[in-house]
mmCIF file of C-alpha atoms and ligand atoms in Angstrom:
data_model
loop_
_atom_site.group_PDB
_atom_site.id
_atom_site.type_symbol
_atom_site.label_atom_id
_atom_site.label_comp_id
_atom_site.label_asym_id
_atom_site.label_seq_id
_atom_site.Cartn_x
_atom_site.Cartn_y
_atom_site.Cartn_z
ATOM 1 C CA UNK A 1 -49.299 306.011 172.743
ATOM 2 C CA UNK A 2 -51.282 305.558 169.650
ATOM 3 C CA UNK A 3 -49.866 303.628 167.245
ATOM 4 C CA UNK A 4 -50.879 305.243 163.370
ATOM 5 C CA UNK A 5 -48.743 302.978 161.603
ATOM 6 C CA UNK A 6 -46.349 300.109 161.915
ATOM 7 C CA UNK A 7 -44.622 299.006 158.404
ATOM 8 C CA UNK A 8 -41.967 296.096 157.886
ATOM 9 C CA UNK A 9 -39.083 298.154 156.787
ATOM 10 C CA UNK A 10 -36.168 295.587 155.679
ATOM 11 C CA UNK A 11 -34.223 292.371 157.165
ATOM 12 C CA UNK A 12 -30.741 292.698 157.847
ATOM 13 C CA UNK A 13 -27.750 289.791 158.611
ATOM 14 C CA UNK A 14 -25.208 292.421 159.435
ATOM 15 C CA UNK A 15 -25.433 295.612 161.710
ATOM 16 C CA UNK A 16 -24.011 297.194 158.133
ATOM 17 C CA UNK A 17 -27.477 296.360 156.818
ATOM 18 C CA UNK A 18 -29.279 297.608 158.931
ATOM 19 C CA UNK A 19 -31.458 301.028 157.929
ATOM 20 C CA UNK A 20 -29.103 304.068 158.157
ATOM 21 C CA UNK A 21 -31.848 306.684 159.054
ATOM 22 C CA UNK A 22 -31.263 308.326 162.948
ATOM 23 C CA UNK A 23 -34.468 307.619 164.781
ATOM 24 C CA UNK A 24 -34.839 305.603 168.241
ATOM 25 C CA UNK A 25 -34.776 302.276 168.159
ATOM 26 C CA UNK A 26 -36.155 299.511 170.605
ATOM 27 C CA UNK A 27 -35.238 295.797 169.897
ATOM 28 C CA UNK A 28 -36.656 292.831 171.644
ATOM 29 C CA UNK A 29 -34.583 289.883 172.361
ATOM 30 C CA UNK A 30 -34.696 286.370 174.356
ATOM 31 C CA UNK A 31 -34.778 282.566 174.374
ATOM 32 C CA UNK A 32 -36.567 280.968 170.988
ATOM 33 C CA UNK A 33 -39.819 281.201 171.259
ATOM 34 C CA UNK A 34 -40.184 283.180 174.064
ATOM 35 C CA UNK A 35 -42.646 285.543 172.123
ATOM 36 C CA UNK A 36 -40.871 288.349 170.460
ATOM 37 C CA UNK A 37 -42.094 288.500 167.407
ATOM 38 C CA UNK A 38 -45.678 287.756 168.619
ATOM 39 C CA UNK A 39 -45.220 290.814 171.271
ATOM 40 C CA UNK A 40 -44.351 292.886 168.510
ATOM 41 C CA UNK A 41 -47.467 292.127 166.205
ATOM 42 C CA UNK A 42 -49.220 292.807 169.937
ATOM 43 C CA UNK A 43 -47.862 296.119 170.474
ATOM 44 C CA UNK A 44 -48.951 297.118 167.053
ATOM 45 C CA UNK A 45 -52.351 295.613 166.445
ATOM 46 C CA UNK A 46 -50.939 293.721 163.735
ATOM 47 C CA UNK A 47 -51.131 289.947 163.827
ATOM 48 C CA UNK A 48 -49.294 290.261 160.630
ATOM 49 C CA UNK A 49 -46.271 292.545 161.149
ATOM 50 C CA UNK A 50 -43.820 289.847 162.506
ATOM 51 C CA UNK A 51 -43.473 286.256 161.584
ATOM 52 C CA UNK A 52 -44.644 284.324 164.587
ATOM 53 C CA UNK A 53 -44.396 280.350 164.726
ATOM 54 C CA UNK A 54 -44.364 277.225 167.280
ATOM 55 C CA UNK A 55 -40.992 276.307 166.015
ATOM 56 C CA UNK A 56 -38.430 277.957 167.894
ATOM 57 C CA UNK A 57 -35.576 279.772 165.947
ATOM 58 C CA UNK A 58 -38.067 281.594 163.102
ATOM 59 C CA UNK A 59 -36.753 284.979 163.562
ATOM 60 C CA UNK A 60 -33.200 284.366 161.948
ATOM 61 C CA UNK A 61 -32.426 288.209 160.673
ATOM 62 C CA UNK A 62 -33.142 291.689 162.473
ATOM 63 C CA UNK A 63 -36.170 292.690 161.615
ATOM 64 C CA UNK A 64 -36.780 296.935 161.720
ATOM 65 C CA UNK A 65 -40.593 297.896 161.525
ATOM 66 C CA UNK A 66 -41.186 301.921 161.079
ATOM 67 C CA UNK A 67 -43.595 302.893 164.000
ATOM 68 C CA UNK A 68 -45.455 306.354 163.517
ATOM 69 C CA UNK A 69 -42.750 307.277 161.114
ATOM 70 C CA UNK A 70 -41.099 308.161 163.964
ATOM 71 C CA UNK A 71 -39.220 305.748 165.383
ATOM 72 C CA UNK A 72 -38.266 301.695 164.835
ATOM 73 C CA UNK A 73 -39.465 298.494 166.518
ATOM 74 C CA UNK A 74 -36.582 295.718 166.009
ATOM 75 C CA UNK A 75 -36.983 292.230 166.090
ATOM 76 C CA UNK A 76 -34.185 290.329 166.570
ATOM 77 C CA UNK A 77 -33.532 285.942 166.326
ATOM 78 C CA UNK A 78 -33.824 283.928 169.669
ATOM 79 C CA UNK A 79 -30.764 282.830 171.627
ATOM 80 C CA UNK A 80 -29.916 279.648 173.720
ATOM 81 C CA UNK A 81 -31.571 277.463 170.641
ATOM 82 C CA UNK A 82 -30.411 274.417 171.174
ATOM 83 C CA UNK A 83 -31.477 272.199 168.035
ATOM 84 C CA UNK A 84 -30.049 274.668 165.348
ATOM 85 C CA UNK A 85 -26.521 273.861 164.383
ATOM 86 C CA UNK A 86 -23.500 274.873 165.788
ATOM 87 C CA UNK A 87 -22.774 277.020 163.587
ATOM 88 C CA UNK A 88 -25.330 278.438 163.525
ATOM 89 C CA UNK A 89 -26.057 279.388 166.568
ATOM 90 C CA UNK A 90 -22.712 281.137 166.538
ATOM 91 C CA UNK A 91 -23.706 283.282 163.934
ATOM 92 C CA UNK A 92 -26.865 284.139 165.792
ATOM 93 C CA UNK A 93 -24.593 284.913 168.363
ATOM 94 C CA UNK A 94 -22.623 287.189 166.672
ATOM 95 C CA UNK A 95 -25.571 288.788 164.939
ATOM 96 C CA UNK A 96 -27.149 289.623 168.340
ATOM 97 C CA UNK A 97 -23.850 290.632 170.311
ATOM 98 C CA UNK A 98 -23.405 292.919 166.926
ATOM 99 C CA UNK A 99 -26.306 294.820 167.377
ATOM 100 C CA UNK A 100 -26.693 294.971 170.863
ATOM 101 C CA UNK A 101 -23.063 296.105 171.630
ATOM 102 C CA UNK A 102 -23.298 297.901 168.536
ATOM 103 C CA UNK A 103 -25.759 300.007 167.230
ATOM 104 C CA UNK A 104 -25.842 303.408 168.374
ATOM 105 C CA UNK A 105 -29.517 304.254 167.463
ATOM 106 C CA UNK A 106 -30.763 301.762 170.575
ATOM 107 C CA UNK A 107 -32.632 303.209 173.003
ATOM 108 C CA UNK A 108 -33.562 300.374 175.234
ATOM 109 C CA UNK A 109 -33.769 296.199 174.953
ATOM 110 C CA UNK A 110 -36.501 294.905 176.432
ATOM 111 C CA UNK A 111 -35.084 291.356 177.272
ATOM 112 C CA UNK A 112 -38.006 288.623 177.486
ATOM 113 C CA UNK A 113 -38.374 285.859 179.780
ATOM 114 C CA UNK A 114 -40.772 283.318 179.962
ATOM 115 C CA UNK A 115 -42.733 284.188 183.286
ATOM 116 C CA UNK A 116 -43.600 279.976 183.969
ATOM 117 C CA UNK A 117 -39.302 279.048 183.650
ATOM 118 C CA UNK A 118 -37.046 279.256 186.817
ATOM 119 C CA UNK A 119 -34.033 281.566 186.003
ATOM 120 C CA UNK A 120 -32.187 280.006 183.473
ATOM 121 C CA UNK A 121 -28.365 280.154 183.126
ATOM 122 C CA UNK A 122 -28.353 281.522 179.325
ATOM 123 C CA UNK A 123 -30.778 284.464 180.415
ATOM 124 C CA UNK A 124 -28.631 285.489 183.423
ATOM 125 C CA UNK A 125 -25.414 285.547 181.182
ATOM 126 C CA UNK A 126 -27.263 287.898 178.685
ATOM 127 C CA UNK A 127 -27.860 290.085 181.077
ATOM 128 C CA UNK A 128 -24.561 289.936 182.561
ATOM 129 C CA UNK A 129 -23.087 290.895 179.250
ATOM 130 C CA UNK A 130 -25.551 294.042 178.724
ATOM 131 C CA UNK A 131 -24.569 295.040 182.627
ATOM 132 C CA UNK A 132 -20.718 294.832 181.580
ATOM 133 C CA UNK A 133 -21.075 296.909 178.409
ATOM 134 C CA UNK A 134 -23.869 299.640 180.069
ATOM 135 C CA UNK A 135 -26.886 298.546 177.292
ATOM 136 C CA UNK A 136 -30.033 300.021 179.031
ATOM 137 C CA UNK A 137 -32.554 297.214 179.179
ATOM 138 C CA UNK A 138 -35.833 295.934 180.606
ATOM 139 C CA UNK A 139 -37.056 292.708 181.274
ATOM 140 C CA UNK A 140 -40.600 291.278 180.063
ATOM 141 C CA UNK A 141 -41.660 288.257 181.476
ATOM 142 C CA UNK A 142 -44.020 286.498 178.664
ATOM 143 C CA UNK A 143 -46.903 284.629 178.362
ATOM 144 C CA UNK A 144 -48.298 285.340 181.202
ATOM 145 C CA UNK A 145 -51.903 283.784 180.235
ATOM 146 C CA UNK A 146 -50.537 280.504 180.489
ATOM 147 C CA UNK A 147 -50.323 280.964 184.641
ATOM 148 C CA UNK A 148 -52.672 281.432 187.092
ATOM 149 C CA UNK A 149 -52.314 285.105 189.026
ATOM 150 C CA UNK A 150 -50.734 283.709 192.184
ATOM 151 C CA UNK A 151 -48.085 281.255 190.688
ATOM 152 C CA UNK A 152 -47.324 284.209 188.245
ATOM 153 C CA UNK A 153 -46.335 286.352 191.363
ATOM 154 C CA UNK A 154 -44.666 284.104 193.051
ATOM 155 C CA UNK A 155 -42.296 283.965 189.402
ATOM 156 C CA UNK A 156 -41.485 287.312 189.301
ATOM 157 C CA UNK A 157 -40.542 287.629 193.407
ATOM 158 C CA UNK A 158 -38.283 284.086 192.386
ATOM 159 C CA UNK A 159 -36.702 285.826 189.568
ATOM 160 C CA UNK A 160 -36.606 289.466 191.326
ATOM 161 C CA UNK A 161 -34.219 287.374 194.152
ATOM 162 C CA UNK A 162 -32.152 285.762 191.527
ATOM 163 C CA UNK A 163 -31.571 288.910 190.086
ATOM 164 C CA UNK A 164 -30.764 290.996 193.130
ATOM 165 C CA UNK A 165 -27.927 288.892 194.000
ATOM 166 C CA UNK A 166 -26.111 289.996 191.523
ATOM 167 C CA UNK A 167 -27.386 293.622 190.835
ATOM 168 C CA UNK A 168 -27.682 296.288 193.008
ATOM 169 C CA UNK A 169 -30.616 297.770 191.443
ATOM 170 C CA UNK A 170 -33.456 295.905 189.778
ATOM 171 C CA UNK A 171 -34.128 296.598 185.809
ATOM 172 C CA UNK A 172 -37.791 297.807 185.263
ATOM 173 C CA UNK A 173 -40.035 294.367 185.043
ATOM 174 C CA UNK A 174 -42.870 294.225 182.703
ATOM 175 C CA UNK A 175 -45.001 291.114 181.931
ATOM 176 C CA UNK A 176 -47.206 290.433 179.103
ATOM 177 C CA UNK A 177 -49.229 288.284 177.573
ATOM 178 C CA UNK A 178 -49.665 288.377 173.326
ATOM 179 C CA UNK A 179 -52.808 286.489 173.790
ATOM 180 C CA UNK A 180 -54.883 289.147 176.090
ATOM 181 C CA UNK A 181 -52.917 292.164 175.520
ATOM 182 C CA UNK A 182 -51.636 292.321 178.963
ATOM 183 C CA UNK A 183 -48.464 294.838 179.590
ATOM 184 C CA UNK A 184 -49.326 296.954 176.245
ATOM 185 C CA UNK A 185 -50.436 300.024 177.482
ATOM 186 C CA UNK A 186 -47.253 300.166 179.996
ATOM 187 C CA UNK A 187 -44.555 298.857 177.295
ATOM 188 C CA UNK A 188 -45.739 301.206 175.218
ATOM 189 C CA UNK A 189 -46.070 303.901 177.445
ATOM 190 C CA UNK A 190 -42.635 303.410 178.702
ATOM 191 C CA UNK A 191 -41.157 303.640 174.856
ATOM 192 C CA UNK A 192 -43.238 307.205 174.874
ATOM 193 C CA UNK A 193 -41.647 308.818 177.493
ATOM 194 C CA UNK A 194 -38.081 307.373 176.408
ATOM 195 C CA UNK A 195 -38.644 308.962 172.742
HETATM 196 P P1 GTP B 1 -38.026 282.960 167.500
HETATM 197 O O1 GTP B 1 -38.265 283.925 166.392
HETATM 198 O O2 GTP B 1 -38.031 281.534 167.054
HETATM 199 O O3 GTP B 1 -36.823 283.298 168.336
HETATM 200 O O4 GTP B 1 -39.318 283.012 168.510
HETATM 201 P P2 GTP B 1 -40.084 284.276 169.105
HETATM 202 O O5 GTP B 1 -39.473 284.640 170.410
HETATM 203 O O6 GTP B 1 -40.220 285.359 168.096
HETATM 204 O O7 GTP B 1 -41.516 283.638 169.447
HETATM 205 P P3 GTP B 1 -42.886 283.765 168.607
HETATM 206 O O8 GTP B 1 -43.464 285.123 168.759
HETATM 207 O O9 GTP B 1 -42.664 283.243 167.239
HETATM 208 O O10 GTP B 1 -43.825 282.785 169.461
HETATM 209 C C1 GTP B 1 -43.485 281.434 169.712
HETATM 210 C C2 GTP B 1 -44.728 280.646 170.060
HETATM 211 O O11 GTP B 1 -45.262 281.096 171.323
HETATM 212 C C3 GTP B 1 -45.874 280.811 169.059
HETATM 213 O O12 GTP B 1 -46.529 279.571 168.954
HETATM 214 C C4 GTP B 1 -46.778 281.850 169.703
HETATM 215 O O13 GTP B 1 -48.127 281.734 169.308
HETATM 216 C C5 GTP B 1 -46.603 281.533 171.176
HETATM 217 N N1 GTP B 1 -46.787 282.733 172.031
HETATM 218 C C6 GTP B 1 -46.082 283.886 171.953
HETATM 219 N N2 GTP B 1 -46.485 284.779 172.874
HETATM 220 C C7 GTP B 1 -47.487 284.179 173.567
HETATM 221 C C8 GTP B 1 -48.337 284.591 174.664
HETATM 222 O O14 GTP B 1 -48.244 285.696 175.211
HETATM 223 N N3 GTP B 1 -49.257 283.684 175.108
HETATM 224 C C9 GTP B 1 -49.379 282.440 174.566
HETATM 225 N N4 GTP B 1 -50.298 281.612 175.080
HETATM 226 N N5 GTP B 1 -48.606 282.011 173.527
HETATM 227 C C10 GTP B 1 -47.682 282.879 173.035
HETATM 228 MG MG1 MG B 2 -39.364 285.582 166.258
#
């Protein structure tokens, strides 16, 4: 898919917010600083488009970006942040479990990982909540620059086993890397054919 044009459309701290025009919609959530917003400036060619930074917990609103006029890439705040308040974090929580339970207009959640972690507990439970509710999803694994090939593969069989225990069918598995552009042509070619 060529991408013509990707525009910041508005910020939203309710699902009430959020724009009210029917188009698809594809959100991208995870762990702080896994890489969402910086996947999203990848996917568009715009290093600009989402605020990135080495601070975990940046992204605090959902974030809709207009994509070909046609349909809307969301970016949504990080769970599992430890250092941010309590409160906080609650709200996060209940601005992410809004949306993704939600809002109608979403298509698919691509859930991000970071490929170098072992499973972690508050991914699994994420995923265990879209599973109980039927939210289509697919997982990224991220960063993928930051691992040589063969420790990289040996990640994704790990996590492929953890996940299999508990599902009977595997979710579609991308990885990606922000830095070399890795996965783009398959992310986005998997949003095509879903639109
Ligand atoms: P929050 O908004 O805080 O939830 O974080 P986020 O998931 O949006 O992460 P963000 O895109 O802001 O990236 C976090 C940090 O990781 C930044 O310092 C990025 O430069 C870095 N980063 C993101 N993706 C990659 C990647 O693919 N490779 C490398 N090497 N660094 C990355
Ligand atoms: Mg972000």
């Amino acid at each position: 898919m060529i991408i013509q044009q990707a525009t910041f459309v508005k910020s939203s701290t309710t699902i009430e917010q959020c724009p009210k025009k029917v188009i698809p919609e594809f959100a991208f959530i995870g762990r702080s600083n896994v890489g969402k917003s910086s996947l999203i400036n990848m996917l568009t060619n715009n290093r600009k488009l989402a605020k990135i930074s080495g601070t975990p917990g940046k992204t605090q609103t959902i974030n809709h970006f207009i994509i070909n006029n046609a349909w809307y890439l969301v970016d949504l705040p990080g769970y599992g942040f430890a250092k941010v308040s309590k409160q906080n974090r609650s709200e996060f929580a209940k601005i992410i479990q809004d949306y993704v339970l939600k809002r109608k207009e979403l298509v698919c959640l691509f859930v991000l990982i970071d490929s170098r972690h072992e499973p972690q507990a508050v991914d699994l439970e994420f995923l265990r909540l879209l599973g109980e509710h039927g939210i289509p999803f697919c997982i990224i694994f991220t960063k993928t620059d930051k691992l040589k090939p063969g420790a990289l593969d040996r990640n994704i069989q790990h996590y492929s086993n953890t996940l299999i225990q508990e599902w009977e069918v595997l979710p579609t598995l991308f990885h990606s890397s922000s830095t070399t552009k890795t996965g783009r042509e398959e992310i986005l070619q998997y949003i095509e054919n879903l639109l």
